[in-house]
Tab-separated table of C-alpha atoms and ligand atoms in Angstrom:
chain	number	residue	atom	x	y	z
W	15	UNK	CA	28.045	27.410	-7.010
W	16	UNK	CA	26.458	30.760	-5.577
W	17	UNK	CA	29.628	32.001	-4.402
W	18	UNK	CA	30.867	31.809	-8.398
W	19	UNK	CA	30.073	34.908	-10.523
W	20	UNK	CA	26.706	34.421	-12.387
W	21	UNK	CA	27.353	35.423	-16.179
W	22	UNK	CA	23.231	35.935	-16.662
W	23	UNK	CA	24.181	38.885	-14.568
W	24	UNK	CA	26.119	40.465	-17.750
W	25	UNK	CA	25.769	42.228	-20.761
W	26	UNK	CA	27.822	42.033	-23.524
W	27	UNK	CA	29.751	44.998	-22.484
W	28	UNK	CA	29.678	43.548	-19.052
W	29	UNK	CA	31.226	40.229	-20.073
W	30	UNK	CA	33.636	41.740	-22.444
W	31	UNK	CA	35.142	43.478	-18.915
W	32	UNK	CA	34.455	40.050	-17.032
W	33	UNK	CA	37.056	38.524	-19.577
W	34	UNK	CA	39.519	41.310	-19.493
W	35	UNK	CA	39.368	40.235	-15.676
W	36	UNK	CA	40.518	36.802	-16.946
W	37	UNK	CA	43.035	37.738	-19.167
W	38	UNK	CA	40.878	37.153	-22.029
W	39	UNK	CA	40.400	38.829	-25.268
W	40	UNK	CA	36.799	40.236	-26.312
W	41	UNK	CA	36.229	37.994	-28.929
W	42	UNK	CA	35.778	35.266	-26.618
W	43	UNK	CA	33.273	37.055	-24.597
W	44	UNK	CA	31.077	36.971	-27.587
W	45	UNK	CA	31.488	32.938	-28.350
W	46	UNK	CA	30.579	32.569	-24.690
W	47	UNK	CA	27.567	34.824	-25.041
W	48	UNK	CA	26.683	33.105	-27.911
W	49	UNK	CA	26.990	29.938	-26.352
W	50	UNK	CA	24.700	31.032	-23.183
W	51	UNK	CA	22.123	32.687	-24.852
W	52	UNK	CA	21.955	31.415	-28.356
W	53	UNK	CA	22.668	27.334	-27.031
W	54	UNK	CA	21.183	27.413	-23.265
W	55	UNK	CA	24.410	26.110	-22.401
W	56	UNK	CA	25.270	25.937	-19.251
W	57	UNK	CA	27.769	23.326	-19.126
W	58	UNK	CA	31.218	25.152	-20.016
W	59	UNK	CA	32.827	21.678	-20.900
W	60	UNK	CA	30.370	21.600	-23.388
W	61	UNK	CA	31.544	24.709	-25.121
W	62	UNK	CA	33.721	23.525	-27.208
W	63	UNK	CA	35.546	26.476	-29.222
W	64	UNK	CA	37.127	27.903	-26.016
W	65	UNK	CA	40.423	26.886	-25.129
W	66	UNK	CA	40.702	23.802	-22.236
W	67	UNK	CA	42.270	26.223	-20.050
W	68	UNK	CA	39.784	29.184	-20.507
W	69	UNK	CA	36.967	26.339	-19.590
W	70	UNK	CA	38.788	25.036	-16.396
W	71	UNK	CA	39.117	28.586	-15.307
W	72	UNK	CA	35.269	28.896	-15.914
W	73	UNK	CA	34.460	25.927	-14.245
W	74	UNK	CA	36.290	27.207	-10.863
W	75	UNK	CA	34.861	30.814	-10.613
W	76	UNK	CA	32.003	31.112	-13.042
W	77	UNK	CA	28.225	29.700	-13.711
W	78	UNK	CA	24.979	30.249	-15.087
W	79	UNK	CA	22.309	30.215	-13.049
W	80	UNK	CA	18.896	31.457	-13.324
W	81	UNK	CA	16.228	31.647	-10.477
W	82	UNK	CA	15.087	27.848	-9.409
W	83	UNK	CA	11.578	26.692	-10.723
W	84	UNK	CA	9.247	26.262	-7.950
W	85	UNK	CA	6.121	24.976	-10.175
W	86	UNK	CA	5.578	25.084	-13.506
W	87	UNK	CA	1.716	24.774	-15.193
W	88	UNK	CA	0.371	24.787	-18.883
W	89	UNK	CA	-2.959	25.591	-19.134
W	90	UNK	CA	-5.283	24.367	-21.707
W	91	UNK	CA	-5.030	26.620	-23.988
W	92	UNK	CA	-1.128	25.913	-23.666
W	93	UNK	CA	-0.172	28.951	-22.032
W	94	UNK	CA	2.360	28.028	-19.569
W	95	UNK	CA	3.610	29.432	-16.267
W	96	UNK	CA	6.926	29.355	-14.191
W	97	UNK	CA	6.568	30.349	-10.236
W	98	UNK	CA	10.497	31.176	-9.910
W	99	UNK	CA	12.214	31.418	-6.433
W	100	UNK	CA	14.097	34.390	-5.958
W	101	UNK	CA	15.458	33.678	-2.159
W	102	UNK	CA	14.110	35.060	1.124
W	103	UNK	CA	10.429	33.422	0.362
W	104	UNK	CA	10.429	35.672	-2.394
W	105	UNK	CA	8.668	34.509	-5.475
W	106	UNK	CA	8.197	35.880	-9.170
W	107	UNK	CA	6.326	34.864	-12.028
W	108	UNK	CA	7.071	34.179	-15.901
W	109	UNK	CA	4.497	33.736	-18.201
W	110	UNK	CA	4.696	32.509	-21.889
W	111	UNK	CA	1.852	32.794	-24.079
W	112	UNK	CA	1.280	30.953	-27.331
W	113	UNK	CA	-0.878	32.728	-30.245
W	114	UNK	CA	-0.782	31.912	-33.928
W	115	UNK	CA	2.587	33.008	-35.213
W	116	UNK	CA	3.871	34.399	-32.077
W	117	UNK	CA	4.832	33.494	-28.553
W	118	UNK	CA	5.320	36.061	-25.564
W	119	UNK	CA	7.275	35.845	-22.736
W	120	UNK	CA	5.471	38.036	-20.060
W	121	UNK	CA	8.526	38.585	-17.367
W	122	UNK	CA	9.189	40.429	-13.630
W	123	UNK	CA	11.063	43.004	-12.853
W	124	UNK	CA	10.805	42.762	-9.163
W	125	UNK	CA	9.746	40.896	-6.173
W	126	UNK	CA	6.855	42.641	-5.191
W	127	UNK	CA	5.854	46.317	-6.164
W	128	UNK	CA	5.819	49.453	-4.356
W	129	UNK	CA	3.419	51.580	-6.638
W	130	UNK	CA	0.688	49.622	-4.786
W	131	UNK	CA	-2.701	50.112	-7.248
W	132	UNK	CA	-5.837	49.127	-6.252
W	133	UNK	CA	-6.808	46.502	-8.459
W	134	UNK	CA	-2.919	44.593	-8.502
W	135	UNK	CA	-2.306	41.828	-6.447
W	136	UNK	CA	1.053	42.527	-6.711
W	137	UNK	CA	1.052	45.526	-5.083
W	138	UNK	CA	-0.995	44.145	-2.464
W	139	UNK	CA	1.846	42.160	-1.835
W	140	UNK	CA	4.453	45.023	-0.633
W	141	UNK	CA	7.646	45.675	-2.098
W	142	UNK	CA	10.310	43.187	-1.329
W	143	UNK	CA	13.229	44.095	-3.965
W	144	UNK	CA	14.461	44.682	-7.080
W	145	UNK	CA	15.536	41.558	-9.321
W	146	UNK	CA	19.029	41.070	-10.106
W	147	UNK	CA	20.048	41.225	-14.288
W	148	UNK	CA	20.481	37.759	-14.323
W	149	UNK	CA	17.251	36.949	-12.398
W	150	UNK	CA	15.751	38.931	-15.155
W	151	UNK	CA	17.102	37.650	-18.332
W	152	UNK	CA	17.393	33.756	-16.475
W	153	UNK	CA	13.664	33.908	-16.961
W	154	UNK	CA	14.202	34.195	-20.552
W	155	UNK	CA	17.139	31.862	-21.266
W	156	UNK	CA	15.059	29.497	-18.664
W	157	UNK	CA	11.711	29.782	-20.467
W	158	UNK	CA	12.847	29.719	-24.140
W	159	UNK	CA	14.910	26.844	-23.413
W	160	UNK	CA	12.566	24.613	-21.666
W	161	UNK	CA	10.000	25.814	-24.956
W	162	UNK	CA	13.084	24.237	-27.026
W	163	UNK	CA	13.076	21.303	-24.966
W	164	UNK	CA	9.147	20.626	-24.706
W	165	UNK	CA	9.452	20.881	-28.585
W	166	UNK	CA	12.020	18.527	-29.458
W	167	UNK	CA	14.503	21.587	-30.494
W	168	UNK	CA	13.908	23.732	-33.752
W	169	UNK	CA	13.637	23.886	-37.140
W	170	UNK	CA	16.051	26.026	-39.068
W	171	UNK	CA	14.523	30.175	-38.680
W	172	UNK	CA	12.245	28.661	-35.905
W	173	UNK	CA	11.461	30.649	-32.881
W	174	UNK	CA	10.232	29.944	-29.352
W	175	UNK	CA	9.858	33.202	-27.957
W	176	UNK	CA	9.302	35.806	-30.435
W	177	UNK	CA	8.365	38.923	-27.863
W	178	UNK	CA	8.918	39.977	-24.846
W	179	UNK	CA	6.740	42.024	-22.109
W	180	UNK	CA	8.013	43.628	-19.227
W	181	UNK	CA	4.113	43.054	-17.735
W	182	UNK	CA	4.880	40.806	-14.387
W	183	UNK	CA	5.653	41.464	-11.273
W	184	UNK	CA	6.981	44.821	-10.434
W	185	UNK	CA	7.774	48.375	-11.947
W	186	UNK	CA	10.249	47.707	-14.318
W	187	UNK	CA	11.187	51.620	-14.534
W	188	UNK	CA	11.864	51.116	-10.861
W	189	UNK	CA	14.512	48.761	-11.370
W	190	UNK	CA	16.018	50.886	-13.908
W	191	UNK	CA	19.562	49.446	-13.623
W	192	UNK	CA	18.638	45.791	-13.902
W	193	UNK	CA	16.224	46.025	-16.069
W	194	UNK	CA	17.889	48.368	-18.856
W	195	UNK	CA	21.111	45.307	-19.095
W	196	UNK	CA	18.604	42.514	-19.480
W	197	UNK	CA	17.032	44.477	-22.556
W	198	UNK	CA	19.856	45.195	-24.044
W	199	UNK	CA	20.580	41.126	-24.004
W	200	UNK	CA	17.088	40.511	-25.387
W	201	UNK	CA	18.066	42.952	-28.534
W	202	UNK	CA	21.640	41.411	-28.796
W	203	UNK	CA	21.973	39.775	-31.780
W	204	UNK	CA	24.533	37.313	-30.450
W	205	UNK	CA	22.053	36.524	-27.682
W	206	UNK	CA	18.069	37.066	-28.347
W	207	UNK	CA	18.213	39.193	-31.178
W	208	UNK	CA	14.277	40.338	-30.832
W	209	UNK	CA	14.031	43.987	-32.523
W	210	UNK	CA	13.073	46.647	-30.555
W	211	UNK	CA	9.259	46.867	-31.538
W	212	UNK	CA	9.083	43.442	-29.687
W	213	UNK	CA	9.851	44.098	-26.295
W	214	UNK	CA	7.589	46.241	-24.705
W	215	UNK	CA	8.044	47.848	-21.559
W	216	UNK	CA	4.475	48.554	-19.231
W	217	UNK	CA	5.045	51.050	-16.826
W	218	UNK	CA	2.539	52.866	-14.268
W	219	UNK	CA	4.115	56.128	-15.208
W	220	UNK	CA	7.529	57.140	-13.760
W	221	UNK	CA	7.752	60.182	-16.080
W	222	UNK	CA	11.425	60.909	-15.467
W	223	UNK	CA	12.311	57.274	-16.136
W	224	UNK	CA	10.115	57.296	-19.449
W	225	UNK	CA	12.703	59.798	-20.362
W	226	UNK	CA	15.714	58.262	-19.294
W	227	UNK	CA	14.163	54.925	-21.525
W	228	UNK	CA	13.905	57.113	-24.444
W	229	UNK	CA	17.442	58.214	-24.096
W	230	UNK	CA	19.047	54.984	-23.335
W	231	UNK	CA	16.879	52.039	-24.625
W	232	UNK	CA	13.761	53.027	-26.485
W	233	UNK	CA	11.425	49.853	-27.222
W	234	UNK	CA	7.807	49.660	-26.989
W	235	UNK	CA	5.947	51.460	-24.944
W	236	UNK	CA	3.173	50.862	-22.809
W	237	UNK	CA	1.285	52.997	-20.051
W	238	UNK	CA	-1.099	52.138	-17.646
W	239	UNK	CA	-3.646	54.524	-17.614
W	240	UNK	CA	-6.626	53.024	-16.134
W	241	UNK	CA	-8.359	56.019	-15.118
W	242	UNK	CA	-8.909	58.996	-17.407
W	243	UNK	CA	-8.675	61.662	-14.814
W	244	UNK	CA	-6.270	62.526	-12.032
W	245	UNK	CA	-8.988	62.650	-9.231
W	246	UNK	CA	-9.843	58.279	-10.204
W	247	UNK	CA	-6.378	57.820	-11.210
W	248	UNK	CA	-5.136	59.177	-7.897
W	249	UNK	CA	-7.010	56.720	-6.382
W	250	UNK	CA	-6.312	53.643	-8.364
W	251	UNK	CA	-2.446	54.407	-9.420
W	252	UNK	CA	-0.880	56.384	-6.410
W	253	UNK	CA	2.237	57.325	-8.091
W	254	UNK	CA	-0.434	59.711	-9.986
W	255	UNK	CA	-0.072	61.907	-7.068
W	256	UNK	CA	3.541	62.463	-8.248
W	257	UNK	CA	3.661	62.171	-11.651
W	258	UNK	CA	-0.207	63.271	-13.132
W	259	UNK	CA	-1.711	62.732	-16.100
W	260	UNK	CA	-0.823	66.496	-17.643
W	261	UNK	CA	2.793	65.402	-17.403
W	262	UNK	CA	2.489	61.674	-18.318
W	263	UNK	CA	0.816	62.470	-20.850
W	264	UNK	CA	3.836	65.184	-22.348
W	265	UNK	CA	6.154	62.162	-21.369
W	266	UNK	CA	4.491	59.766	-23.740
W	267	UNK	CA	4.880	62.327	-26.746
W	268	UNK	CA	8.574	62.407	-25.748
W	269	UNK	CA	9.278	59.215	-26.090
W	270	UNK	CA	7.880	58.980	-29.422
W	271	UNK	CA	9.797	60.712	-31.019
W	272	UNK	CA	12.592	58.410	-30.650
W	273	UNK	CA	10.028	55.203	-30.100
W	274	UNK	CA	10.449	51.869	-32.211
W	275	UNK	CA	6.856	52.090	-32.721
W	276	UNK	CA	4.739	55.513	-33.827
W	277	UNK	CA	2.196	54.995	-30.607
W	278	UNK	CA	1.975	54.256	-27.062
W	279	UNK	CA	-0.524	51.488	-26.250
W	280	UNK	CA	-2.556	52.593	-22.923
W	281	UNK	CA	-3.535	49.437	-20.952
W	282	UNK	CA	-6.878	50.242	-18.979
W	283	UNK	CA	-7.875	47.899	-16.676
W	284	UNK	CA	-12.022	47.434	-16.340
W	285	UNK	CA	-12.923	47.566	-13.152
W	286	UNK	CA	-16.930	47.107	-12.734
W	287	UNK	CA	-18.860	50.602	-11.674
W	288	UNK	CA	-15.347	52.315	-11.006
W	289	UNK	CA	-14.165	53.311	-14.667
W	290	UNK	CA	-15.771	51.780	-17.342
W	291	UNK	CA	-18.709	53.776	-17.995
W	292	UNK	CA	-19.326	55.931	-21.190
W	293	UNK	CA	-18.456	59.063	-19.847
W	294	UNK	CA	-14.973	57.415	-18.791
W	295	UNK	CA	-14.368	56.861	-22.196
W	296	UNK	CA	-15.302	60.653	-23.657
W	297	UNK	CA	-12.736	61.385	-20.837
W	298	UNK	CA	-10.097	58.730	-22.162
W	299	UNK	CA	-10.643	60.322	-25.902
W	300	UNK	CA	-10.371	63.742	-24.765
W	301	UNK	CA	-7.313	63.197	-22.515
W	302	UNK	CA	-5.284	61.591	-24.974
W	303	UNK	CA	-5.789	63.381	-28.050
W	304	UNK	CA	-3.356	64.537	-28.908
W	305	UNK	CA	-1.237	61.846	-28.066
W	306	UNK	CA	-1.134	58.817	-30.604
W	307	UNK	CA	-2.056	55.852	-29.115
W	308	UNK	CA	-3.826	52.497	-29.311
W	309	UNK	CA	-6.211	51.222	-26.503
W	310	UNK	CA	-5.256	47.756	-24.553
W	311	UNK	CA	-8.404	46.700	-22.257
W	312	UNK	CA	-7.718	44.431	-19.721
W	313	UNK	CA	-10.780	42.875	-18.407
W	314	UNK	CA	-10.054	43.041	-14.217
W	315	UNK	CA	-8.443	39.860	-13.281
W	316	UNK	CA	-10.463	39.377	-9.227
W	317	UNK	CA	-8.493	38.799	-6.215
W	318	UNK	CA	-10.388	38.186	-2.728
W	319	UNK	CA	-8.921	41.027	-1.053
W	320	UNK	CA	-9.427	43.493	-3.668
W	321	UNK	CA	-12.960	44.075	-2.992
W	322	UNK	CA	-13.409	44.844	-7.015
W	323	UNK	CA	-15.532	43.283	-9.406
W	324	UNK	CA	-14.316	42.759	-13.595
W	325	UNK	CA	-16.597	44.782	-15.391
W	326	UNK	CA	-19.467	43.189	-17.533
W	327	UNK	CA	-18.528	41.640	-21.001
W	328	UNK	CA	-21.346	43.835	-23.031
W	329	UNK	CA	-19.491	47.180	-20.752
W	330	UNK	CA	-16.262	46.406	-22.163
W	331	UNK	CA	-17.468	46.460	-25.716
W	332	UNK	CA	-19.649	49.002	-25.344
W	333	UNK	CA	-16.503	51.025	-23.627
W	334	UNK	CA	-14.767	49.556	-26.633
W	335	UNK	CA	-16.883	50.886	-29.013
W	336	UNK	CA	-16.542	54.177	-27.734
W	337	UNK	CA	-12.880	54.526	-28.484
W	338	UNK	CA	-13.097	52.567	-31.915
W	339	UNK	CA	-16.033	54.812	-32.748
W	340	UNK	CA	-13.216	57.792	-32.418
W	341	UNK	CA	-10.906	55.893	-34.611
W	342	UNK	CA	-8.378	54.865	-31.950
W	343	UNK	CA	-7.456	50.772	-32.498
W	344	UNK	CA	-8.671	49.202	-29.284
W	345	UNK	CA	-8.207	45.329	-28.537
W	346	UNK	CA	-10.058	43.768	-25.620
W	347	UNK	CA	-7.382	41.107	-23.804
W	348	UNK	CA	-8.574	37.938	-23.843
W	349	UNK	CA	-7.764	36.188	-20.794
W	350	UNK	CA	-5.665	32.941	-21.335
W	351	UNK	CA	-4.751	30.392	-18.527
W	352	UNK	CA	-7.412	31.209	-16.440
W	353	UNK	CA	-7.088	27.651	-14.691
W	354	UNK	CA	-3.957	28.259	-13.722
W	355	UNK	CA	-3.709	31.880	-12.452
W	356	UNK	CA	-1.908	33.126	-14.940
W	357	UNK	CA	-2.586	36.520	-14.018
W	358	UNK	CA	-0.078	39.428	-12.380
W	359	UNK	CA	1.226	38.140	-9.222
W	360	UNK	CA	-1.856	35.866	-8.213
W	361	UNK	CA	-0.012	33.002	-7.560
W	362	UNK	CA	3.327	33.774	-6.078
W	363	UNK	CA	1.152	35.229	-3.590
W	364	UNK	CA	0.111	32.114	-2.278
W	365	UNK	CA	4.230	31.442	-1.302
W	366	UNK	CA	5.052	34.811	-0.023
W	367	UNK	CA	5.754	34.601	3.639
W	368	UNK	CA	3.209	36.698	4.554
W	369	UNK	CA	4.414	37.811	8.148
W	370	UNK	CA	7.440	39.727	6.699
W	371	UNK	CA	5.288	41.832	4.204
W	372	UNK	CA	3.017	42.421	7.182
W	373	UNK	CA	5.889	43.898	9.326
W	374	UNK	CA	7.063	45.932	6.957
W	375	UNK	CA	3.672	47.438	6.090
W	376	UNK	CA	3.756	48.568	10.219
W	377	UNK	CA	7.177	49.573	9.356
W	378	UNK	CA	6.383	51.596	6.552
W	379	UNK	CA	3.065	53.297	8.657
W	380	UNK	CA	4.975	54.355	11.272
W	381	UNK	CA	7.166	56.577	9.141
W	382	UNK	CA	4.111	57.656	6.912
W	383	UNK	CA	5.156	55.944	3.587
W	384	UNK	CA	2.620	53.902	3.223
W	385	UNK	CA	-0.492	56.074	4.109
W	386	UNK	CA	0.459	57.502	0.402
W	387	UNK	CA	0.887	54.426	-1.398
W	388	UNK	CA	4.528	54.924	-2.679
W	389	UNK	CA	7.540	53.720	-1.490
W	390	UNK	CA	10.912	53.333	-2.702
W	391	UNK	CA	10.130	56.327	-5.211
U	2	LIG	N1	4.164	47.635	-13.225
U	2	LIG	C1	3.923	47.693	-14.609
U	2	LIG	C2	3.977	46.369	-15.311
U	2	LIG	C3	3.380	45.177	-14.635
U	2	LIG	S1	1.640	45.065	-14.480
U	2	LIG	C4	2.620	48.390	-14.885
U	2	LIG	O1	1.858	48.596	-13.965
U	2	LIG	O2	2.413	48.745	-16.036
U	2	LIG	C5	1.083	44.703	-16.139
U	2	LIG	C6	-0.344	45.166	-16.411
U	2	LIG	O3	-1.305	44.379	-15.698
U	2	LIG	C7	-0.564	46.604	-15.987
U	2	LIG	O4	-1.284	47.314	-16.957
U	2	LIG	C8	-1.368	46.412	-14.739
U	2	LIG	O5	-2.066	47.564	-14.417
U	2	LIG	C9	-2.240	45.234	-15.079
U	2	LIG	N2	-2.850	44.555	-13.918
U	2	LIG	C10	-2.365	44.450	-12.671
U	2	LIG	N3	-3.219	43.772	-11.883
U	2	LIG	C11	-4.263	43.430	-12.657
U	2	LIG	C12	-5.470	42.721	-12.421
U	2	LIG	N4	-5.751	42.190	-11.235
U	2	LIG	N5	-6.316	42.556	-13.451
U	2	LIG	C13	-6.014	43.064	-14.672
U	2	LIG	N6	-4.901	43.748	-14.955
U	2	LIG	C14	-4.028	43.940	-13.961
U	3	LIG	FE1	3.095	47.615	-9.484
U	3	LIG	FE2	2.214	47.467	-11.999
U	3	LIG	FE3	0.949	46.152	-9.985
U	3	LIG	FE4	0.821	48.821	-10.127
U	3	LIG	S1	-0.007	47.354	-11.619
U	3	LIG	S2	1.214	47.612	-8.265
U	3	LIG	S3	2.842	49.313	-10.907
U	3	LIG	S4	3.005	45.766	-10.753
């Protein structure tokens, strides 16, 4: 099986080539896309409108496999949570969360994550590597059709998954090349067909990649600000020290102009005593003013090792206020499947083999990388 070619790993483009390889025509790319993506078939007897021969030849050099489940948990309030091995002790996460007349799919982009801030346990973690396309997308095809499944299948219109966040594990504007592919599948129309105002990308700034984005695959944007000056921000997002907030800031008004959506939502994790006082917030209104925006607060999901505290309920709204006072649109993120973790990278931290990660951390001192945070930049 793993020594077949995996077609999660293409596009449409890419599996129009893989069937030229074959001898085949394009149209028949696009029934087996349709198949994969739009059935969850996996099973190429089972697709029915190719030709017997086409199928055998599928059968000897060809599958579909997406990353095994390791555990899978559905919290109370039903949002539900795949630990997915990706090989090497290596483990990512895929969240899907339910909410009245919508359902998103949060998904990883790697194993691991080199921007290393403060307050991610992700980060904490070390970067392992980047996630194949198919790893990628598998967590969608995997997720929406085990939702199909739980359900009993779906009505006529019905959808399982109706957005998508690229808000797991890893810097998805790190993994550029992987990532970019698996969008493009979750636009398709003969695979996912979500618009591009429903998959949002979260990055921790990689200005010259925000551009790139807006040039090859502009969806929804978000930015992780979570401090509202460079001296904090340096400290809590070290890729800061490359790319500060002057020119992430011009970046975000770049990529508006050719944005799905007219504003960039700014995710700001509060973290108690460190940025969520009032001040911070004049800072946060003043900093992006002239950028249009909408604020995402993420109350600080704890780790033991972080050594950070969530800040204070009656903070956050006061904080809140603040910004809603100015007339920017500011949610407050509720937290959902708190019994089960279902927070970036908590629990495929518990798998990680933890000796490797702490080699490569000596590794990485001895050549000065990781004394400033970054790696693989
Ligand atoms: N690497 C990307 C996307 C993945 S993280 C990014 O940083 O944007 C998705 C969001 O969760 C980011 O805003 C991130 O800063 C936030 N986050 C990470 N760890 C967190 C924690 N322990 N508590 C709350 N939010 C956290
Ligand atoms: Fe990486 Fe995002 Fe975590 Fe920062 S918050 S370490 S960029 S996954």
């Amino acid at each position: 099986m793993t020594d077949t070619v995996n077609l999660l790993d293409f596009d449409a483009a890419g599996l129009v080539a893989y069937c030229a390889s074959l001898g085949e025509k394009s149209f028949r790319a696009r029934q087996l896309q349709r198949w994969i993506h739009h059935g969850g078939v996996s099973d190429f007897d089972a697709m029915t409108d190719l030709a017997k021969s086409l199928r055998d030849k599928l059968k000897t050099c060809a599958s579909i496999r997406h990353p095994a489940v390791l555990q899978d948990h559905t919290s109370a309030d039903g949002t539900r949570k795949w630990l997915l091995d990706v090989g090497e002790g290596n483990a990512v996460e895929t969240v899907y969360i339910p909410e009245q007349g919508r359902g998103t799919l949060c998904v990883s982009s790697q194993a691991g994550c080199a921007v290393n801030c403060r307050f991610c346990s992700t980060g904490k973690q070390g970067f392992s590597r980047n996630l194949g396309v198919g790893e990628i997308i598998g967590q969608l095809w995997m997720a929406e059709f085990a939702l199909r499944a739980a359900r009993g299948g779906l009505a006529p219109g019905e959808r399982v998954i109706t957005n998508v966040v690229m808000m797991g594990m890893g810097e998805p504007l790190l993994n550029f090349d992987a990532v970019v592919p698996a969008m493009r599948l979750m636009l398709d129309d003969h695979a996912y067909g979500l618009s591009r105002r429903r998959v949002t990308l979260s990055t921790s700034g990689v200005v010259p990649m925000i551009d790139r984005l807006a040039a090859e695959l502009p969806v929804a944007l978000a930015v992780s600000l979570h401090a509202p000056n460079d001296a904090l921000r340096d400290e809590l997002v070290p890729l800061n020290r490359k790319y500060p907030l002057a020119q992430l800031m011009a970046a975000c008004n770049r990529y508006l102009r050719v944005a799905p959506r007219d504003f960039i939502t700014f995710e700001y994790c509060m973290l108690d005593g460190i940025n969520d006082s009032d001040e911070h917030a004049r800072q946060l209104l003043a900093l992006t003013r002239d950028v249009p925006c909408k604020f995402n607060l993420i109350p600080f999901n704890p780790f033991p090792e972080s050594g950070l505290l969530r800040s204070h309920p009656e903070r956050i709204k006061q904080f809140a206020q603040i910004l809603i006072d100015a007339g920017v649109v500011t949610t407050v993120r509720r937290t959902r499947g708190d019994d089960i973790d279902a927070a970036c990278g908590q629990l495929a931290g518990e798998v990680r083999d933890r000796t490797r990660v702490a080699e490569r951390r000596r590794r990485d001192a001895r050549t000065g990388l990781a004394s400033i945070g970054v790696r693989a930049v």
